[in-house]
Coordinates of C-alpha atoms (C1' of nucleotides) in Angstrom, one line a residue:
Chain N
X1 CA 135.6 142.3 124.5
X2 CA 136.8 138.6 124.5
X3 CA 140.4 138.1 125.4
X4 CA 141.9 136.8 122.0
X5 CA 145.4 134.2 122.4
X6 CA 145.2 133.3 126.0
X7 CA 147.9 131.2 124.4
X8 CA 147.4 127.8 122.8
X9 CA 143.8 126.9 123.7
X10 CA 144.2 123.7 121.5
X11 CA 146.6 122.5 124.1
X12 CA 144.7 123.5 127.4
X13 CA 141.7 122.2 126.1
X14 CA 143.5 119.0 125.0
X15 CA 145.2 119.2 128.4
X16 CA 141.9 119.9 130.3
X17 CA 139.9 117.2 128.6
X18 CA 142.6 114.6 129.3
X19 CA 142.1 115.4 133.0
X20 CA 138.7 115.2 133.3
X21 CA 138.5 111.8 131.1
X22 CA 140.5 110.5 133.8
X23 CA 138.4 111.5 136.6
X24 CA 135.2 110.9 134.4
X25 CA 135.4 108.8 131.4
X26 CA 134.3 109.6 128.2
X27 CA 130.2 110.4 128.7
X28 CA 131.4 113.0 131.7
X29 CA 133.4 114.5 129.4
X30 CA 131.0 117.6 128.0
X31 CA 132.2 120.1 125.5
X32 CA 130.9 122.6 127.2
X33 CA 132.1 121.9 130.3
X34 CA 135.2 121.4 129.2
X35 CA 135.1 125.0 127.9
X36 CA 133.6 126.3 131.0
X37 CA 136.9 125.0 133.2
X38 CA 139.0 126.0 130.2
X39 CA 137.5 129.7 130.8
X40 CA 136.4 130.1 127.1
X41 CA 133.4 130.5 125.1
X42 CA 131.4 127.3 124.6
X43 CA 131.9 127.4 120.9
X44 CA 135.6 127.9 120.8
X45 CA 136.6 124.1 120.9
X46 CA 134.8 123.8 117.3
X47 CA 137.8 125.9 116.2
X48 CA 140.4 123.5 117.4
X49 CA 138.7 119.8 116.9
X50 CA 135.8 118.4 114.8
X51 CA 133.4 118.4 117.8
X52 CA 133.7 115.9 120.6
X53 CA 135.0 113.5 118.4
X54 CA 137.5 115.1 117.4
X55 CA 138.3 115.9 120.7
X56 CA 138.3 112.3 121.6
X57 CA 140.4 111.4 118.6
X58 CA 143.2 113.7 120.0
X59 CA 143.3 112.2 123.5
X60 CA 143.1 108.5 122.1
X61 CA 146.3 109.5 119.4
X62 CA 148.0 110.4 122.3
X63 CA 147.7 107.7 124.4
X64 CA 148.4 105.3 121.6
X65 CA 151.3 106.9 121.4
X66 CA 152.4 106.8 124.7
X67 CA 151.2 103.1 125.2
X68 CA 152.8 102.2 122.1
X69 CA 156.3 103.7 123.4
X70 CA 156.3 101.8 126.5
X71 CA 155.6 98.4 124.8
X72 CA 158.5 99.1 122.7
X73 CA 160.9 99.8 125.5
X74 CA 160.2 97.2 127.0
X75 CA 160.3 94.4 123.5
X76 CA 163.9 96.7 122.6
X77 CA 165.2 95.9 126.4
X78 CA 164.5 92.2 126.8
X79 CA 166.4 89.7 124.7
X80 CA 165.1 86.3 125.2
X81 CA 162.4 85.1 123.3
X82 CA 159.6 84.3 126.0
X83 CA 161.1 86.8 128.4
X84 CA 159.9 89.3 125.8
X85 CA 156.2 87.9 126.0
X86 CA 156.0 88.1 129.1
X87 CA 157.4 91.3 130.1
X88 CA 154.8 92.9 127.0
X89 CA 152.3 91.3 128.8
X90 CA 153.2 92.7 132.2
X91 CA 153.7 96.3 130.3
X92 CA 150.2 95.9 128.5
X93 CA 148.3 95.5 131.7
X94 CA 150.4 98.0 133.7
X95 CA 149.5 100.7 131.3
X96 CA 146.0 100.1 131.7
X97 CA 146.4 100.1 135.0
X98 CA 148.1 103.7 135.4
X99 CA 145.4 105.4 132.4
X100 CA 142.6 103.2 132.8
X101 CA 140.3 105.9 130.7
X102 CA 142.8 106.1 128.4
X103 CA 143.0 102.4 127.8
X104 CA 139.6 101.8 127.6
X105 CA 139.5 105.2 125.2
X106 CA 141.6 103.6 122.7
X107 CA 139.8 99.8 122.9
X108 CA 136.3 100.6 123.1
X109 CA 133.5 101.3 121.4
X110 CA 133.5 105.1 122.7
X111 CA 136.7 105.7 120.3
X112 CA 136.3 107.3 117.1
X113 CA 136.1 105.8 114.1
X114 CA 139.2 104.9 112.7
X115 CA 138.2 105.7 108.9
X116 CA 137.1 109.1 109.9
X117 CA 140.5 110.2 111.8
X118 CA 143.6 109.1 109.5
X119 CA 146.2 110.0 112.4
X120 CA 144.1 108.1 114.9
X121 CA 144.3 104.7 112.1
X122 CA 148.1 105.7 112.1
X123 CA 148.8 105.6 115.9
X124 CA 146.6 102.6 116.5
X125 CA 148.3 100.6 114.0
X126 CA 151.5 101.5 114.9
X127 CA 150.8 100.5 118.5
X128 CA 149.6 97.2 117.5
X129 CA 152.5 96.7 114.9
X130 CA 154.7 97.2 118.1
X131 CA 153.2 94.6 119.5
X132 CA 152.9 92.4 117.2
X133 CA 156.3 92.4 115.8
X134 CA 157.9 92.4 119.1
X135 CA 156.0 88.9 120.6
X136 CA 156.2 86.8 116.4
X137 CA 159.8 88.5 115.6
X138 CA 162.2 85.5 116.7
X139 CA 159.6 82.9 115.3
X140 CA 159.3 84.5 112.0
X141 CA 162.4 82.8 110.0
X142 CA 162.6 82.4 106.5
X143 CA 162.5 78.9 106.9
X144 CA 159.3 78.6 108.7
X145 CA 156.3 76.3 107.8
X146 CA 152.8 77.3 106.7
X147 CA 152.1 75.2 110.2
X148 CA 155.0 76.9 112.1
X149 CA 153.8 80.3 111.5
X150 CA 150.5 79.8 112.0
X151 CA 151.7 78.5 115.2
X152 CA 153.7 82.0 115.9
X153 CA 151.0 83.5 114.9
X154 CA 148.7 82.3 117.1
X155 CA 150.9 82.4 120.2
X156 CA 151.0 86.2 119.4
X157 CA 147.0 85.9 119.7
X158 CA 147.3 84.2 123.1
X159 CA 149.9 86.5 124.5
X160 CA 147.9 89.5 123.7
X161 CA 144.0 88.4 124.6
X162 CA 145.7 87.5 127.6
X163 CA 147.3 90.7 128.6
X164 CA 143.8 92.0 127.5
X165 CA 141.6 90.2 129.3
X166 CA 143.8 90.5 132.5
X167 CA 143.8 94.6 132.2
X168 CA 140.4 94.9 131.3
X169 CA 139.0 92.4 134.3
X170 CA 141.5 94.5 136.8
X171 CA 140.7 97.9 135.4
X172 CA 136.7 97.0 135.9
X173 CA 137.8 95.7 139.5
X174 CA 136.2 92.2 139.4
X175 CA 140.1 91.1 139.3
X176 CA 142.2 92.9 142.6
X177 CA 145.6 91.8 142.7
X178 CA 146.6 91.3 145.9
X179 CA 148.2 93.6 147.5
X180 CA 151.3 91.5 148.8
X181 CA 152.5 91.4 145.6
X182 CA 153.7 93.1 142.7
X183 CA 151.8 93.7 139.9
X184 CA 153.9 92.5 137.7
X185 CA 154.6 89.6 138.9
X186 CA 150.8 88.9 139.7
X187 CA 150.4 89.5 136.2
X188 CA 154.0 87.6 134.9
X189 CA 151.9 84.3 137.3
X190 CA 148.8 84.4 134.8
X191 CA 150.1 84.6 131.8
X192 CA 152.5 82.0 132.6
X193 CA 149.6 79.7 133.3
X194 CA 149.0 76.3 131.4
X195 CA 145.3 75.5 131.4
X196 CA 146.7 72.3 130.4
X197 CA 148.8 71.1 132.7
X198 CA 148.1 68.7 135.3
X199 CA 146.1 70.3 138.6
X200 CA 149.4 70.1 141.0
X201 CA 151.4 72.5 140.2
Chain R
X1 CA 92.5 110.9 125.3
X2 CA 95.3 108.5 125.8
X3 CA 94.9 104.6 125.8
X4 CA 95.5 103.5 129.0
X5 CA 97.0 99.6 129.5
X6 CA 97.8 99.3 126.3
X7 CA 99.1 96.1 127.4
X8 CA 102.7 95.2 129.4
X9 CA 104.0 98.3 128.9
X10 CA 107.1 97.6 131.0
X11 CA 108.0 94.9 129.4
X12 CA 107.1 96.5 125.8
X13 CA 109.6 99.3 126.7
X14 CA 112.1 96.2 127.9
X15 CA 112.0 94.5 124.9
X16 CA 112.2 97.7 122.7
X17 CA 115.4 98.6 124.8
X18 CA 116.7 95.6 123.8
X19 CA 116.3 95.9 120.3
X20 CA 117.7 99.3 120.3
X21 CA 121.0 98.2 122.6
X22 CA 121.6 95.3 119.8
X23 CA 121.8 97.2 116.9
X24 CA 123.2 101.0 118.3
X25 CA 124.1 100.3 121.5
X26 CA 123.9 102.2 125.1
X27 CA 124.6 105.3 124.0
X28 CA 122.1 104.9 121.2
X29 CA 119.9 104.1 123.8
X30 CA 117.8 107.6 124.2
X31 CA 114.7 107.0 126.7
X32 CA 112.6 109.6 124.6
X33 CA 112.8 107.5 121.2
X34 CA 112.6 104.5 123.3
X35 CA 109.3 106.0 124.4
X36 CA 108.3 107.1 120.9
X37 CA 109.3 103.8 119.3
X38 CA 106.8 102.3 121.9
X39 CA 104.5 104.6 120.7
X40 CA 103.8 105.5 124.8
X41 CA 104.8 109.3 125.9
X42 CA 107.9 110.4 126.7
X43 CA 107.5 110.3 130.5
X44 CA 106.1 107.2 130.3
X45 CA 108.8 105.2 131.6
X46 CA 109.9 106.7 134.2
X47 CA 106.3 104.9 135.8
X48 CA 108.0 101.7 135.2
X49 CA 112.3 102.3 135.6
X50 CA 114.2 104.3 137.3
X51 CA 115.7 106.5 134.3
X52 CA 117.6 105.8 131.9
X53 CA 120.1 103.9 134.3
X54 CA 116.7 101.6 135.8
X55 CA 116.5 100.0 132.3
X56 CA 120.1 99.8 131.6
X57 CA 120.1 97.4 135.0
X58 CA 116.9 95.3 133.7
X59 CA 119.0 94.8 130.8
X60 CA 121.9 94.0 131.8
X61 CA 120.5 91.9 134.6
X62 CA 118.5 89.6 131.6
X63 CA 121.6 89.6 130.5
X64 CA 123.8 88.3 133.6
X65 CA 120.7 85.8 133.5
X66 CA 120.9 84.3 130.1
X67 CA 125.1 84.4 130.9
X68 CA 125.1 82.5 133.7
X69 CA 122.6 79.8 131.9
X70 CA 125.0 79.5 129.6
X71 CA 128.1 78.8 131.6
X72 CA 125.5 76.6 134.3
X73 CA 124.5 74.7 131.1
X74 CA 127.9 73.7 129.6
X75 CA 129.5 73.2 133.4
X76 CA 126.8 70.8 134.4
X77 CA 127.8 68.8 130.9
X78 CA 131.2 68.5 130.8
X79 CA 132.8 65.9 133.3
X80 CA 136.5 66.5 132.9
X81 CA 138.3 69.3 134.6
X82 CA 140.5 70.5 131.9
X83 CA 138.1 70.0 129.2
X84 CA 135.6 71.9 131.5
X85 CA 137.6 74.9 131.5
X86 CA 138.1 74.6 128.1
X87 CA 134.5 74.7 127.4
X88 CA 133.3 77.5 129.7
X89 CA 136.2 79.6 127.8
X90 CA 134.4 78.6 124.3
X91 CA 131.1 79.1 125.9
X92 CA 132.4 82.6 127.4
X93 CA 133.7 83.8 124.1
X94 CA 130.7 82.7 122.3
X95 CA 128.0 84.6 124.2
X96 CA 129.8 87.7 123.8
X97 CA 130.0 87.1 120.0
X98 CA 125.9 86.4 120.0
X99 CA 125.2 89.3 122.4
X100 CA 128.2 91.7 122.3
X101 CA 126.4 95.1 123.2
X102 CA 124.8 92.7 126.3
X103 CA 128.3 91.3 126.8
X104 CA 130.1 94.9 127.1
X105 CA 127.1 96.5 128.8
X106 CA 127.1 93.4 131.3
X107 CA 131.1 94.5 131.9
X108 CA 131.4 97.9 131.0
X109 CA 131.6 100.8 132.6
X110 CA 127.9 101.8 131.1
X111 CA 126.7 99.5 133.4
X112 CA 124.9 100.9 136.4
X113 CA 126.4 100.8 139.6
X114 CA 125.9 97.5 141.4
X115 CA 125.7 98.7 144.7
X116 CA 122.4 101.3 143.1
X117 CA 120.9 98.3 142.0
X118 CA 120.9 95.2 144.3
X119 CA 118.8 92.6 141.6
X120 CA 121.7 93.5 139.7
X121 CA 124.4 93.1 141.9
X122 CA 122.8 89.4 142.6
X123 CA 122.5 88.4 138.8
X124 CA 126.3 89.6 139.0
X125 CA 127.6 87.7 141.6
X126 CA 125.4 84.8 140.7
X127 CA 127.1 84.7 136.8
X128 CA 131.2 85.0 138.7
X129 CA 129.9 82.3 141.2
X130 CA 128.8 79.7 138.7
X131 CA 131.9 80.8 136.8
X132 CA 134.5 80.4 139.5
X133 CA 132.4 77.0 140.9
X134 CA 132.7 75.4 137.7
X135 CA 136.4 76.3 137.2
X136 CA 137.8 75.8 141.2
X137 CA 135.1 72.9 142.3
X138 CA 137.4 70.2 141.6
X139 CA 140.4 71.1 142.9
X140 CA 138.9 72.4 145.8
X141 CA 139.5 69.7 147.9
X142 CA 139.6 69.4 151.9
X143 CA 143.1 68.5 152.0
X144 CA 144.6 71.0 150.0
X145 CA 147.7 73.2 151.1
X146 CA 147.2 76.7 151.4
X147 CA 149.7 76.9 148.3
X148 CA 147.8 74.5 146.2
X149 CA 144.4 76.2 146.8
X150 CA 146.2 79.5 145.8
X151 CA 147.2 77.8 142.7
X152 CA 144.1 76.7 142.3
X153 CA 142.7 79.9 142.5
X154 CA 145.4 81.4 140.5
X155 CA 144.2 78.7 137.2
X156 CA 140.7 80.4 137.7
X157 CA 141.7 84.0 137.4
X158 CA 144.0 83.0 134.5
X159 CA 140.6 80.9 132.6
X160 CA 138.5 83.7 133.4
X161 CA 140.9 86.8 132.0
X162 CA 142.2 84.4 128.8
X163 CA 138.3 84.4 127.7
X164 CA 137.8 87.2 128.7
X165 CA 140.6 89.2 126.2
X166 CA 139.4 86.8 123.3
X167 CA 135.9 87.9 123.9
X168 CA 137.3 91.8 124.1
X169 CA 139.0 91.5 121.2
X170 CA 137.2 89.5 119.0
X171 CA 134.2 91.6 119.4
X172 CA 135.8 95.2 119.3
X173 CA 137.5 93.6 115.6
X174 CA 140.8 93.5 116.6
X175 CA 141.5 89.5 116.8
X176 CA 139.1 87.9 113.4
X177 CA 138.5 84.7 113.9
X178 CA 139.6 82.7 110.6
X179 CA 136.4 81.7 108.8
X180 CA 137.6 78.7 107.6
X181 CA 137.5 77.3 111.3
X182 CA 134.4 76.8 114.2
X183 CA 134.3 79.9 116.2
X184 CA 135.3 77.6 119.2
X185 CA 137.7 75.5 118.0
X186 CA 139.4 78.8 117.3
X187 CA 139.2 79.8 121.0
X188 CA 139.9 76.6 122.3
X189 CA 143.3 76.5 120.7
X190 CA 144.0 80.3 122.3
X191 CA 143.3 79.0 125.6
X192 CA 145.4 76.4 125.1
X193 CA 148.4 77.5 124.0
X194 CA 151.4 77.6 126.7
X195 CA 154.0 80.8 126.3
X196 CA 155.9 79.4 128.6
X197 CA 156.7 75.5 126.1
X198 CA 159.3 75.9 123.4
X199 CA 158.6 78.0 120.5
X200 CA 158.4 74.5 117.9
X201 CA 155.0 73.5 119.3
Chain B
dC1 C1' 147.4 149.9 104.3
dA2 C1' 143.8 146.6 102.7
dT3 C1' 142.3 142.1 102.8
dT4 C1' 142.1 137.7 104.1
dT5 C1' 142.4 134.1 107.6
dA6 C1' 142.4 132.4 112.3
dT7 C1' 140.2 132.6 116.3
dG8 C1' 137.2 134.2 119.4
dT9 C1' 132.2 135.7 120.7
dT10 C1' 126.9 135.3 121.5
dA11 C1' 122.6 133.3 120.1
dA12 C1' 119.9 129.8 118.3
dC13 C1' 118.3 124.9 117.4
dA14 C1' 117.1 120.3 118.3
dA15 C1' 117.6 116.3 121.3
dC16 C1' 118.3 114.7 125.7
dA17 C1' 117.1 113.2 130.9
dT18 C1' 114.4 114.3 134.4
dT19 C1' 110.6 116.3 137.1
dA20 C1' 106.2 118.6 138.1
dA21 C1' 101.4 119.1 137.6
dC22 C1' 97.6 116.9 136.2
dA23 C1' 94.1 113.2 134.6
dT24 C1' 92.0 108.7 134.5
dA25 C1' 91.8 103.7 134.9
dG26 C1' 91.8 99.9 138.1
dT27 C1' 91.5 98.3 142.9
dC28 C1' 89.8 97.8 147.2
dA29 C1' 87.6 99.0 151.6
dA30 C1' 83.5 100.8 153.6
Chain G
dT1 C1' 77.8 100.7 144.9
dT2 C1' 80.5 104.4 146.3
dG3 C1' 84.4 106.7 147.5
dA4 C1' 89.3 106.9 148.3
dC5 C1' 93.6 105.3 146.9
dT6 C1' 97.1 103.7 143.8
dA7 C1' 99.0 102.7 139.4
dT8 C1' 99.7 104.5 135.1
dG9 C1' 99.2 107.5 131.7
dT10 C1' 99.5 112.5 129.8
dT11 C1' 101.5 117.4 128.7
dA12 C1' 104.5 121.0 129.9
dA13 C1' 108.6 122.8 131.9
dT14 C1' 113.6 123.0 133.2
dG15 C1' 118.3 122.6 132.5
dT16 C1' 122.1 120.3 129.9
dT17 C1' 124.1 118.7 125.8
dG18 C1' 126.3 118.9 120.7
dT19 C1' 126.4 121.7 116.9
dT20 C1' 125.9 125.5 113.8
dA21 C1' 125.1 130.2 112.2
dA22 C1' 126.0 135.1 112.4
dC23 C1' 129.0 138.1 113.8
dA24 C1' 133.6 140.5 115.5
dT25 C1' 138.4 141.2 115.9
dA26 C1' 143.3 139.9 116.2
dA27 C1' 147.0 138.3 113.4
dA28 C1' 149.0 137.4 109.1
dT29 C1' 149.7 138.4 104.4
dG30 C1' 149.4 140.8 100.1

DNA sequence: CATTTATGTTAACAACATTAACATAGTCAA
DNA sequence: TTGACTATGTTAATGTTGTTAACATAAATG
């Protein structure tokens, strides 16, 4: 009776369950919903994914991937050294702001576990490697000190909670930049902040 | 049949919730074991909360409470402007290391809407008042240009998102603090650093 | 062509949030 | 004190969820 290869149902429930996340988050996101809108049986995504997690798995691999492609066309495009930072940073928050689910997908607690979805640990740490490489690569030299590197290590730190803490405060709207402005630049003006420095800046 | 006042139940079932959100979080959170943990029935607390969401906002508002003591507490003790900041960072960071499922439920999108729930919306605005007092009072002077107030504001927003990434991060296992080192010396030197001062700091 | 595998189905289960219908303890006015 | 009202408890029901089992058929493979 059933209509059997409607095509690939992996890919319109992948595609279907990416649109609802962003419309929903995660906890609106119901299997059988999803199977509902996807006009198959309610047990049919158990043949494609291990459960919801699974399900969520595949979402958050692919939007490591994509964030993980932006930040590196963005290190691979700027030369200078603090340039670079900053532009990551800018990129960082600007992704979360354009897939806020997805963002929060791939850093919260609602992602799968890591251990239990190899290509999930792969495209996480790939992202991060990015990231990393691209904000410590001019400061790692051969000739570095213990206390040099630790430095360079710990501006990569700064550069990133940064970025973090600036996407996740805008994405949970207790930051609005304004709107005279662009976001990048809003962004580029707070990282480039020195707590620091004297008050008349 | 059933013992009647068997004491505080609502705040039995509060304190119960509490326990549960520390050690599985909200989604671990089911009102039916909550009930039968409390050894009360399963309908029972919807006499004292509004579902599941009414106890997610009497926790999270304890816990805007206990946050904003915590920030009031180290603001009212600490004299100097940029050591202020400083502190309220460390103080930030460290709350969300003692209390992380309070800390993400508190800024998460798990938390129930503010505008369903106005004790909660208070406890909110109260925390981000004290926070942005303590970081703005003292440049917040009469005589200020429009451009220094902005600036002003501007070192706020960048205190607030800076602990507010090392607290993401730190608690979500992506940034481990060294062990060798005081959980806030560790954040004090992130909020320090400058990205925008030579790389040979 | 026969068999195995991939992919679909329906039906069932247990857990969940929520509500309705009901019962009793505590409170308070007459 | 008595009688009504309210607060707080109960059980039972409804509808949704994730997941699995039992079954059916298309596609691939020998």
């Amino acid at each position: 009776m059933g209509k059997y290869h409607h095509g690939d149902v992996r890919n319109v429930l992948l595609q279907q369950a990416e649109n609802i996340l962003n419309e929903e988050g995660p906890s609106g996101l119901s299997l059988r919903r999803l199977a509902r809108l996807t006009g198959v049986s309610e047990a049919a995504p158990y043949r494609h994914f291990d459960g919801k997690d699974g399900i969520l798995a595949a979402v958050a691999i692919d939007a490591f991937e994509r964030f993980a492609e932006r930040l590196e066309n963005v290190a691979a495009n700027v030369q200078k050294h603090e340039e670079r930072i900053m532009a990551l940073g800018a990129a960082y928050v600007h992704f979360a702001v354009d897939f806020p689910q997805h963002f929060r997908l791939i850093f919260g607690r609602e992602r799968p576990p890591l251990d239990q979805y190899p290509e999930l640990r792969e495209a996480a740490d790939n992202a991060f490697d990015v990231l990393q490489r691209a904000v410590t690569s001019v400061n790692r030299r051969a000739d570095m000190t213990l206390n040099e590197a630790a430095t360079a290590y710990n501006r990569a730190l700064a550069a990133w909670s940064r970025a973090h803490g600036i996407a996740m405060l805008v994405i949970d709207g207790m930051i609005v930049p304004p709107a005279d402005q662009e976001l990048d630049d809003f962004v580029l003006g707070l990282l480039a902040e020195d707590l620091t420095a004297p008050e008349n800046s």
